[in-house]
Structures are given as C-alpha cells and as structure tokens.
mmCIF file of C-alpha atoms in Angstrom:
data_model
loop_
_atom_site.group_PDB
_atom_site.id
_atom_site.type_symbol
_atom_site.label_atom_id
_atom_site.label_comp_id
_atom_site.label_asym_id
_atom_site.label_seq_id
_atom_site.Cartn_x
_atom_site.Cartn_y
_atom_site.Cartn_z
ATOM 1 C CA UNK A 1 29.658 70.215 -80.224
ATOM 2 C CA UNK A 2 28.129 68.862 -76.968
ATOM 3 C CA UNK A 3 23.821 68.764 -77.204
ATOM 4 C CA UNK A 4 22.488 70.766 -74.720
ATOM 5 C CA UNK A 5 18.855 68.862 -72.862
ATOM 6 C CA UNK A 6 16.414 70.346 -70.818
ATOM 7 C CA UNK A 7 14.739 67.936 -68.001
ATOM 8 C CA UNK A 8 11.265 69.664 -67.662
ATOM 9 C CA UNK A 9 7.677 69.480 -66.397
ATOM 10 C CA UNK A 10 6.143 72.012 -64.320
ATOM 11 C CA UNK A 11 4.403 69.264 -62.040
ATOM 12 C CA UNK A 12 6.711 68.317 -59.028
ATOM 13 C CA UNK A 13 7.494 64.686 -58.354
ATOM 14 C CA UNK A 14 7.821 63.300 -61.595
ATOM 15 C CA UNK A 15 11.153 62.292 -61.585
ATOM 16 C CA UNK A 16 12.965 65.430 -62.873
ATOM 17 C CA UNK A 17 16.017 65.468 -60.905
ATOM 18 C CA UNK A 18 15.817 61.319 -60.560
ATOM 19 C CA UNK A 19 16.399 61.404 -64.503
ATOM 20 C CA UNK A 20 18.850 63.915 -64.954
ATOM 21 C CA UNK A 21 20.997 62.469 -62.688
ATOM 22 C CA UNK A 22 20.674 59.293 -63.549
ATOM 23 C CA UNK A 23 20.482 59.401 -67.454
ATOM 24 C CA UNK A 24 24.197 60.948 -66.746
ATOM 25 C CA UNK A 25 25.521 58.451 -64.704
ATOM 26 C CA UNK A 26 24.763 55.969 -67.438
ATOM 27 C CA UNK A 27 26.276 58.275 -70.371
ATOM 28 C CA UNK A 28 29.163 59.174 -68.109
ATOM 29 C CA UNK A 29 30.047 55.393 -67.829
ATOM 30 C CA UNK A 30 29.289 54.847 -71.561
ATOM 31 C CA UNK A 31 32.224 57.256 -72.249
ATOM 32 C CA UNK A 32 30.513 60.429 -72.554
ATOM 33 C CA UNK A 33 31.845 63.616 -71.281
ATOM 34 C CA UNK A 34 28.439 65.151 -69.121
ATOM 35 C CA UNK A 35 27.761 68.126 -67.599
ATOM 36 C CA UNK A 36 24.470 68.670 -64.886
ATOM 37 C CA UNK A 37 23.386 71.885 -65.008
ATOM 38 C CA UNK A 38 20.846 72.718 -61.844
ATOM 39 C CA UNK A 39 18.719 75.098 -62.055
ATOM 40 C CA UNK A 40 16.398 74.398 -59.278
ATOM 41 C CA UNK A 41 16.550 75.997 -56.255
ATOM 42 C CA UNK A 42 15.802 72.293 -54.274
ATOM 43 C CA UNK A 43 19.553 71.650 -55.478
ATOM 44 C CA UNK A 44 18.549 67.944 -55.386
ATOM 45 C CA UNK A 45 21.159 67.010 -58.089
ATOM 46 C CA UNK A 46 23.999 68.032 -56.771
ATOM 47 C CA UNK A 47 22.974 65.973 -53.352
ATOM 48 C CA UNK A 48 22.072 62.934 -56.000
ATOM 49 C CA UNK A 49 25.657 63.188 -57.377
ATOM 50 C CA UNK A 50 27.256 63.148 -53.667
ATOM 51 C CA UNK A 51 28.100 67.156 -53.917
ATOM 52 C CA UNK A 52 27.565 68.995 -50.293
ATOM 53 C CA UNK A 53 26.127 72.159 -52.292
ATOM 54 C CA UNK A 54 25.890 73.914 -49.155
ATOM 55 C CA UNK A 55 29.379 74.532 -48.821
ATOM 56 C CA UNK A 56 29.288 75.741 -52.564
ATOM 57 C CA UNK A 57 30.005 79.154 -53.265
ATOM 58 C CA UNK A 58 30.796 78.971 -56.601
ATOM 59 C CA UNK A 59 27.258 78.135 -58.687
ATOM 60 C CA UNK A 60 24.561 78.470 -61.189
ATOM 61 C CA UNK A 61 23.159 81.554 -59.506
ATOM 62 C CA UNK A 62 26.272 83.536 -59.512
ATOM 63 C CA UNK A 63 26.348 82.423 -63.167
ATOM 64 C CA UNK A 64 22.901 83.363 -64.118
ATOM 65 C CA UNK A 65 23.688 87.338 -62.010
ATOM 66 C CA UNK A 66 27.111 87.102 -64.426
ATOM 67 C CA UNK A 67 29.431 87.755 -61.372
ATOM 68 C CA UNK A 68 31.105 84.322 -62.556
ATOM 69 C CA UNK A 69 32.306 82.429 -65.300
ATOM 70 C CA UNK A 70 30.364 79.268 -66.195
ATOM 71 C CA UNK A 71 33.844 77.375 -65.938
ATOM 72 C CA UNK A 72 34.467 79.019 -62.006
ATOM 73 C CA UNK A 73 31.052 76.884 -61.209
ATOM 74 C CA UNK A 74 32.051 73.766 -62.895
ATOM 75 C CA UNK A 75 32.919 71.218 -60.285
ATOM 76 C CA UNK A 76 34.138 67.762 -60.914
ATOM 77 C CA UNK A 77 31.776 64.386 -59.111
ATOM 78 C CA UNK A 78 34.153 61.488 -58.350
ATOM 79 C CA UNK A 79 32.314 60.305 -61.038
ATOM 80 C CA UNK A 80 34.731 60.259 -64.172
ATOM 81 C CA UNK A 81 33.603 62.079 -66.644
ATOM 82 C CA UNK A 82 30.609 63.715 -65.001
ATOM 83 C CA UNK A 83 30.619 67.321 -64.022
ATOM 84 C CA UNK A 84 27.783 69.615 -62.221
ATOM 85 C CA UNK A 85 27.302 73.266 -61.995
ATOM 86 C CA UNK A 86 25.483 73.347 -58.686
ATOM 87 C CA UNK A 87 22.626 75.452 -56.928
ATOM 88 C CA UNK A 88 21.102 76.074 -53.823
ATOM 89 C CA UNK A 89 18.622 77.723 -52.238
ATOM 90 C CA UNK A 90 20.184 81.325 -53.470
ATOM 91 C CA UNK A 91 18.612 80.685 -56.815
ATOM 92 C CA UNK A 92 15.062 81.081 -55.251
ATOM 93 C CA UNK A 93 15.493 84.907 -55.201
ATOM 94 C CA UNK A 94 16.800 85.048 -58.461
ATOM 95 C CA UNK A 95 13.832 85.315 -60.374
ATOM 96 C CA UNK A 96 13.396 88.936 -58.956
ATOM 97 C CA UNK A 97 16.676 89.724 -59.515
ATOM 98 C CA UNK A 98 16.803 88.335 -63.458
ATOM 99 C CA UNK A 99 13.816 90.513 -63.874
ATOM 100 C CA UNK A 100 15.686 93.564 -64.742
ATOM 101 C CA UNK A 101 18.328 91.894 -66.758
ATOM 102 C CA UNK A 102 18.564 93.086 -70.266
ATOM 103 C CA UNK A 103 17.900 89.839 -72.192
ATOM 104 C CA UNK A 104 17.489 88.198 -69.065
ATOM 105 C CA UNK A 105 15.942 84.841 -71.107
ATOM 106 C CA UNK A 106 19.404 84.262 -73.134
ATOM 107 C CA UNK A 107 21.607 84.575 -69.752
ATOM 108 C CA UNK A 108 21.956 80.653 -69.705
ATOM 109 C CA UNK A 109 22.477 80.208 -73.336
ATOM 110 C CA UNK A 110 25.507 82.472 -73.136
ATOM 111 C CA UNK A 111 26.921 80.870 -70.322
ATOM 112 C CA UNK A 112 26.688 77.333 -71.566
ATOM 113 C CA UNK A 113 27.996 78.284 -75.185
ATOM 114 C CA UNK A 114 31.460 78.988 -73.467
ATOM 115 C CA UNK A 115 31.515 75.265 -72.704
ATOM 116 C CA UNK A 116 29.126 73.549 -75.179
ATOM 117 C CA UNK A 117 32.585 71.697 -76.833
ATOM 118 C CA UNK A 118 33.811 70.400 -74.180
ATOM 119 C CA UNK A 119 30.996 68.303 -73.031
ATOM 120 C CA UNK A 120 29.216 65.931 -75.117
ATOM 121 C CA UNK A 121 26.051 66.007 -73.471
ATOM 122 C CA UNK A 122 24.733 68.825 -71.002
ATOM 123 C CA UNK A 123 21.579 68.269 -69.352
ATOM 124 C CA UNK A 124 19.586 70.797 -67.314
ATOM 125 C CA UNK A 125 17.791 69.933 -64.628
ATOM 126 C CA UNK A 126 14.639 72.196 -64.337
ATOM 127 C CA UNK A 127 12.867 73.777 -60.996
ATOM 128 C CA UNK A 128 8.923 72.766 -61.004
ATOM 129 C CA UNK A 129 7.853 75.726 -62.416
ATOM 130 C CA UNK A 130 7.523 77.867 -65.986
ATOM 131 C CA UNK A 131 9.247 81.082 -64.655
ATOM 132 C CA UNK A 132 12.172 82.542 -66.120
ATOM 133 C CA UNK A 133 14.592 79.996 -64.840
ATOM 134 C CA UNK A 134 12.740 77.413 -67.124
ATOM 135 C CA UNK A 135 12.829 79.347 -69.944
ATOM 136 C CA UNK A 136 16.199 80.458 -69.850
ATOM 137 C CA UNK A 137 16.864 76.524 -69.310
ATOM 138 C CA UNK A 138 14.746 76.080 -72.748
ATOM 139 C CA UNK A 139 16.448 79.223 -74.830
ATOM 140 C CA UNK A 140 19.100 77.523 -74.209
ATOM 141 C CA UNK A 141 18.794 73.922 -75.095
ATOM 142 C CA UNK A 142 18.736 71.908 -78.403
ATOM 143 C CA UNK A 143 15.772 69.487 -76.924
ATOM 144 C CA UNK A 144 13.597 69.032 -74.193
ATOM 145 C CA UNK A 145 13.270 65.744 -72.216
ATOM 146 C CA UNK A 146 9.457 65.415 -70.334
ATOM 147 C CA UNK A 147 9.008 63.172 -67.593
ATOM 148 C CA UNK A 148 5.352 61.805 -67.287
ATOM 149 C CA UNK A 149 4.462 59.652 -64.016
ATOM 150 C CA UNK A 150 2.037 57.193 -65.015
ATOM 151 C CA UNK A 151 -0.746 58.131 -62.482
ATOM 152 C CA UNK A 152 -3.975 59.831 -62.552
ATOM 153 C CA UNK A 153 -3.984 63.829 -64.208
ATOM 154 C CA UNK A 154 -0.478 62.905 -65.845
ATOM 155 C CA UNK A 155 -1.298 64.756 -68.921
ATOM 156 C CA UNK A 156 -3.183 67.410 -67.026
ATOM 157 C CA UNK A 157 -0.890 70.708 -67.013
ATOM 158 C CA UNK A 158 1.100 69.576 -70.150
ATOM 159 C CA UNK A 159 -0.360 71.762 -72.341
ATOM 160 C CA UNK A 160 0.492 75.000 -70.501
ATOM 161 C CA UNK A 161 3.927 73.585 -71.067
ATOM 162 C CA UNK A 162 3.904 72.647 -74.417
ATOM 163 C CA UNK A 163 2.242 75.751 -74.659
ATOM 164 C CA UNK A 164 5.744 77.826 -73.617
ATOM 165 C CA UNK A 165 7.603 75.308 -75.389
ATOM 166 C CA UNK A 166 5.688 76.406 -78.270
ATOM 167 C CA UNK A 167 6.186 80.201 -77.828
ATOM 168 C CA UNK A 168 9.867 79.306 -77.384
ATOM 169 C CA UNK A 169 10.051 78.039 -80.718
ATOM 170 C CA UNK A 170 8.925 80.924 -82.263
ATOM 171 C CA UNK A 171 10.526 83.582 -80.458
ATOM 172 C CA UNK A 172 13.560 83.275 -79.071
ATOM 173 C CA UNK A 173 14.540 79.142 -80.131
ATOM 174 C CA UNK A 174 13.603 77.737 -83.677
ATOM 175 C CA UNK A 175 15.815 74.993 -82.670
ATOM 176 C CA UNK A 176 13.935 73.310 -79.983
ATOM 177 C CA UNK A 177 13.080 69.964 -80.216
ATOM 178 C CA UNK A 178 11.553 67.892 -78.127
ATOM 179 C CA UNK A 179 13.619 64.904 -77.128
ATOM 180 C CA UNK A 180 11.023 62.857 -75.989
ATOM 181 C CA UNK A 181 8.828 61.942 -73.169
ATOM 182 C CA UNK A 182 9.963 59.769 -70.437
ATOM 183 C CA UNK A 183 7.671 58.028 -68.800
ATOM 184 C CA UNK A 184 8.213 57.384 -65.232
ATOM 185 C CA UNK A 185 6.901 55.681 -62.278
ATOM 186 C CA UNK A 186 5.073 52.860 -64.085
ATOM 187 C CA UNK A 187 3.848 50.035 -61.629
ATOM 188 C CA UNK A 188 3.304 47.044 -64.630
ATOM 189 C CA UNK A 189 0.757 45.811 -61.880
ATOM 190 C CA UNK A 190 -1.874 48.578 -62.328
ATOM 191 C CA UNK A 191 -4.470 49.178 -65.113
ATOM 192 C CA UNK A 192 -3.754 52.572 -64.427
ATOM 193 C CA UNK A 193 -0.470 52.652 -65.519
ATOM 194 C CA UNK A 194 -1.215 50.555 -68.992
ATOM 195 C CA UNK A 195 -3.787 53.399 -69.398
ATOM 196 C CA UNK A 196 -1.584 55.927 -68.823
ATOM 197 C CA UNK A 197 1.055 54.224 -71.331
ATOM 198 C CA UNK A 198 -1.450 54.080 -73.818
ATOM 199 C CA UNK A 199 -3.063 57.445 -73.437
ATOM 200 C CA UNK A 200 0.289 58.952 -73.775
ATOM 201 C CA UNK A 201 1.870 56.898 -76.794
ATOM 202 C CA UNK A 202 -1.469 57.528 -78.582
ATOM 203 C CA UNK A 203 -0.877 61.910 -77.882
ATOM 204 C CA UNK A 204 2.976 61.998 -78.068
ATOM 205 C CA UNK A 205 3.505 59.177 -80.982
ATOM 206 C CA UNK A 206 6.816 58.326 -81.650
ATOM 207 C CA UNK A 207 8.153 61.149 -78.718
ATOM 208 C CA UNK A 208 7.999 58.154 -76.326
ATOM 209 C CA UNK A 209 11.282 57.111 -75.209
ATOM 210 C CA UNK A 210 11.071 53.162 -75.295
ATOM 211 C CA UNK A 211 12.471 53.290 -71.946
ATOM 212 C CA UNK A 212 10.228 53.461 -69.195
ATOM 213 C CA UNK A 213 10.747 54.146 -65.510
ATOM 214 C CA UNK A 214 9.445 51.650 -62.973
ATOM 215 C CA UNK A 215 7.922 52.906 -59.569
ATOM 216 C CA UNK A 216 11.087 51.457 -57.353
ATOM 217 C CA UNK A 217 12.276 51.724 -54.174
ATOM 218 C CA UNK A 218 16.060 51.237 -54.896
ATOM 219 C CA UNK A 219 15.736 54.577 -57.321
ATOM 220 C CA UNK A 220 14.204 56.134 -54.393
ATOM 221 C CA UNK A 221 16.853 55.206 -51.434
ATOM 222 C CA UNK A 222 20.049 55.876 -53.997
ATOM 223 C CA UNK A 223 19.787 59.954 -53.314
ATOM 224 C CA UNK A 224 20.169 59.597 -49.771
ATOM 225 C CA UNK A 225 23.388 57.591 -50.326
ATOM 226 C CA UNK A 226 24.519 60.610 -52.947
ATOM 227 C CA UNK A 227 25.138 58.118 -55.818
ATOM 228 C CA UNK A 228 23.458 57.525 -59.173
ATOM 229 C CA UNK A 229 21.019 53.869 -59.774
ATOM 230 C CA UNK A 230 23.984 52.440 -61.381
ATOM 231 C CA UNK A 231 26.357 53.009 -58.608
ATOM 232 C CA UNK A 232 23.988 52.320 -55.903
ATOM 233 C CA UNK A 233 21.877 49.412 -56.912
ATOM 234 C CA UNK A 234 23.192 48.155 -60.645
ATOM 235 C CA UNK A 235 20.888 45.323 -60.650
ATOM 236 C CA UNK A 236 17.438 46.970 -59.755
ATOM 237 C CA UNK A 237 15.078 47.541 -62.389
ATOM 238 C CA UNK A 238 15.311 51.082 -62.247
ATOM 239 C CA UNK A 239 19.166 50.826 -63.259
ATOM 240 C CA UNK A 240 18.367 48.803 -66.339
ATOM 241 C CA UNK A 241 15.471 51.351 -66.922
ATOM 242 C CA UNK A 242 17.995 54.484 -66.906
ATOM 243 C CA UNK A 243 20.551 52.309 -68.681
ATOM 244 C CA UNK A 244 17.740 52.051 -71.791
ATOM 245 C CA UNK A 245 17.305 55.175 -71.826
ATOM 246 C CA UNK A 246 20.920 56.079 -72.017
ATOM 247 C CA UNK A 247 21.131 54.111 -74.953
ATOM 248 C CA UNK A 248 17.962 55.346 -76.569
ATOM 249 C CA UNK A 249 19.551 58.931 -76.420
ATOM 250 C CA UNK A 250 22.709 58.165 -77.476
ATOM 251 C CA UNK A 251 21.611 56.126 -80.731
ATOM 252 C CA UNK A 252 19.453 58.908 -81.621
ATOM 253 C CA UNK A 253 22.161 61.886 -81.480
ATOM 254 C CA UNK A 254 24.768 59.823 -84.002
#
C-alpha cells in the first residue's frame, strides 16, 4: 500500500511545489513507483515535470467535481516511474463549486484510494492556502511534509496550520502524521539562517528532516527547463539536498 504525503504551508514561496517535484524525481530514480498529485491552481508541478497542462483536459479538478476517474487523469512524465495528475487554473473556481458537495472534505481521499496500491509513494502538492482544497489534500494523506524557508517570520503563520492539522486529527483523520519539516532556502552564509535552524529544531524536535534545502540558483532555473534538480543540474547542491531527503523518507517508511 503506497503512503499518501501532503506538501503544505499556507505561506507562498517556500518551496512547496520545488519539493514535491523534486523529492519524486529522486524516489522515482531510486525505484519507487510515484504519483504527483496537484492540487494548486498555479499548476506549477506539472510545468516542473515537463507536462504542457494547458492542453490537459483530463485533471485533478474534474476528479475532485467526480465527472472522472482518478485513473482518466493519471498521465505518465517521460520520467520512468513518475506519474502526475495535473491542474490548472480550472481548480481556482472549485472551491465554490466543492462547497455544496456532500462530504466535500473526503472527495480526494476517495479518489486516491482507487490507486493507493499501485504507487508506492503519492505526494500532494498543496495550493498556498487552508481552504478546502488543503484539507481535502490532508483527509486524505497518511503525513504531512512542511516546508520552512529559513528567513525572517518563518514560523509566523504555522500555528494556524498546525492548528487545522490539529482539527484534522480529530475529526475527520486520526491517522495524520506529520512527516516532518523541511527546511528550505538556507544560505549557510547568514546568521539568520543558523537562527532560523535553531529556532526551528528547538520547536519541531526530531520533525526536522536532516536534509536541508540550500537557497540555489540551479533549483531555481530547472522549472523553466521542465525537469527535476537531478535531471537538470545533478551536481548542484540543491540535487544532493533533494537526494538526502529522498533517502531520509524512504528509510523512515521501511
């Protein structure tokens, strides 16, 4: 049975997308069967993964509305052994039209069961926000990853989401874990970023992923070439980074 992961923070920019499509590059390559799920309207992770989701017609919205099967939105990278269901900018509406949905916050979880065994991980890439699309992303996972950036107010916000992840637990899933907190965009040079480290080890314990994310530019360039760190740059720092973390994840789900 595959492990379902949510990829959430309600602050934008912290590397959201970056990680979810970039932690499955490096588990695809290890051997792993993935699937991306994208659940934010941006649709950045389909464009990270080299999918045009503008021509898609077939994807996470249609999905969520039940007009689809989960499988019909399923589309193969040239990536082996990585799959995305895609989005677009249809999703942004779709919080007005789940509204009305009878059990409208386990409409993900139901669609992802009917594939949970044939991937062996599934990670969700969350929009910036704690709407419905969030939680449905969280009702339906086993564990929730958090990216942090290392700069100043990184903690500030957190609790409103640990807040919901909270309220999750106890009402709709007892299940939820959370993975661990990623930190990202760490500049080694700064004593901002040490703080940051620090502050955040000291709150979160032993929910910090070893791994942390560097502030570099080859991570940032790679989405406009549509290809994962690894494929793009396999040298940089931020490769090795995501490569850690792949690792870190894997050792911790045997």
């Amino acid at each position: 049975m595959g492990k379902i992961i949510s990829i959430s923070n309600q602050k934008g920019g912290v590397g959201k997308t970056t990680t979810a499509v970039n932690l499955a590059a490096f588990l695809a390559e290890k051997g792993k069967r993935v699937l991306v799920v994208d659940i934010d309207p941006q649709a950045n992770a389909g464009f990270g993964l080299g999918v045009n989701v503008e021509e898609m017609e077939t994807t996470v919205y249609e999905v969520l509305l039940g007009t689809i099967s989960v499988q019909d939105a399923i589309f193969k990278t040239t990536i082996e052994n990585l799959y995305i269901v895609p989005s677009n900018m249809n999703l942004a509406g779709a919080q007005v039209e789940l509204m009305d949905m009878e059990d409208k916050e386990y409409l993900l979880k139901r669609a992802l069961e009917q594939v949970r065994d044939t991937f062996d991980f599934i990670l969700i890439d969350c929009p910036p926000s704690l709407g419905i699309l969030t939680l449905n992303s969280l009702v339906a996972s086993d564990s929730v990853i958090i990216p942090l950036q290392c700069e100043y107010y990184a903690l500030e916000g957190l609790s409103q989401l640990l807040k919901i992840i909270s309220m999750v637990q106890d009402t709709l899933n007892p299940k939820l874990e959370i993975e661990g907190v990623l930190l990202t965009m760490y500049d080694p040079r700064t004593n901002l970023s040490q703080q940051v480290v620090s502050d955040v080890k000291q709150f979160f314990k032993d929910k910090v992923f070893s791994a942390i994310i560097p502030r570099n530019v080859r991570l940032s360039e790679a989405p406009s070439f549509g290809k994962p760190i690894n494929l793009y740059d396999r040298t940089s720092s931020g490769s090795m980074s995501y490569e850690q973390l792949a690792h870190e994840l894997m050792q911790s789900v045997r």
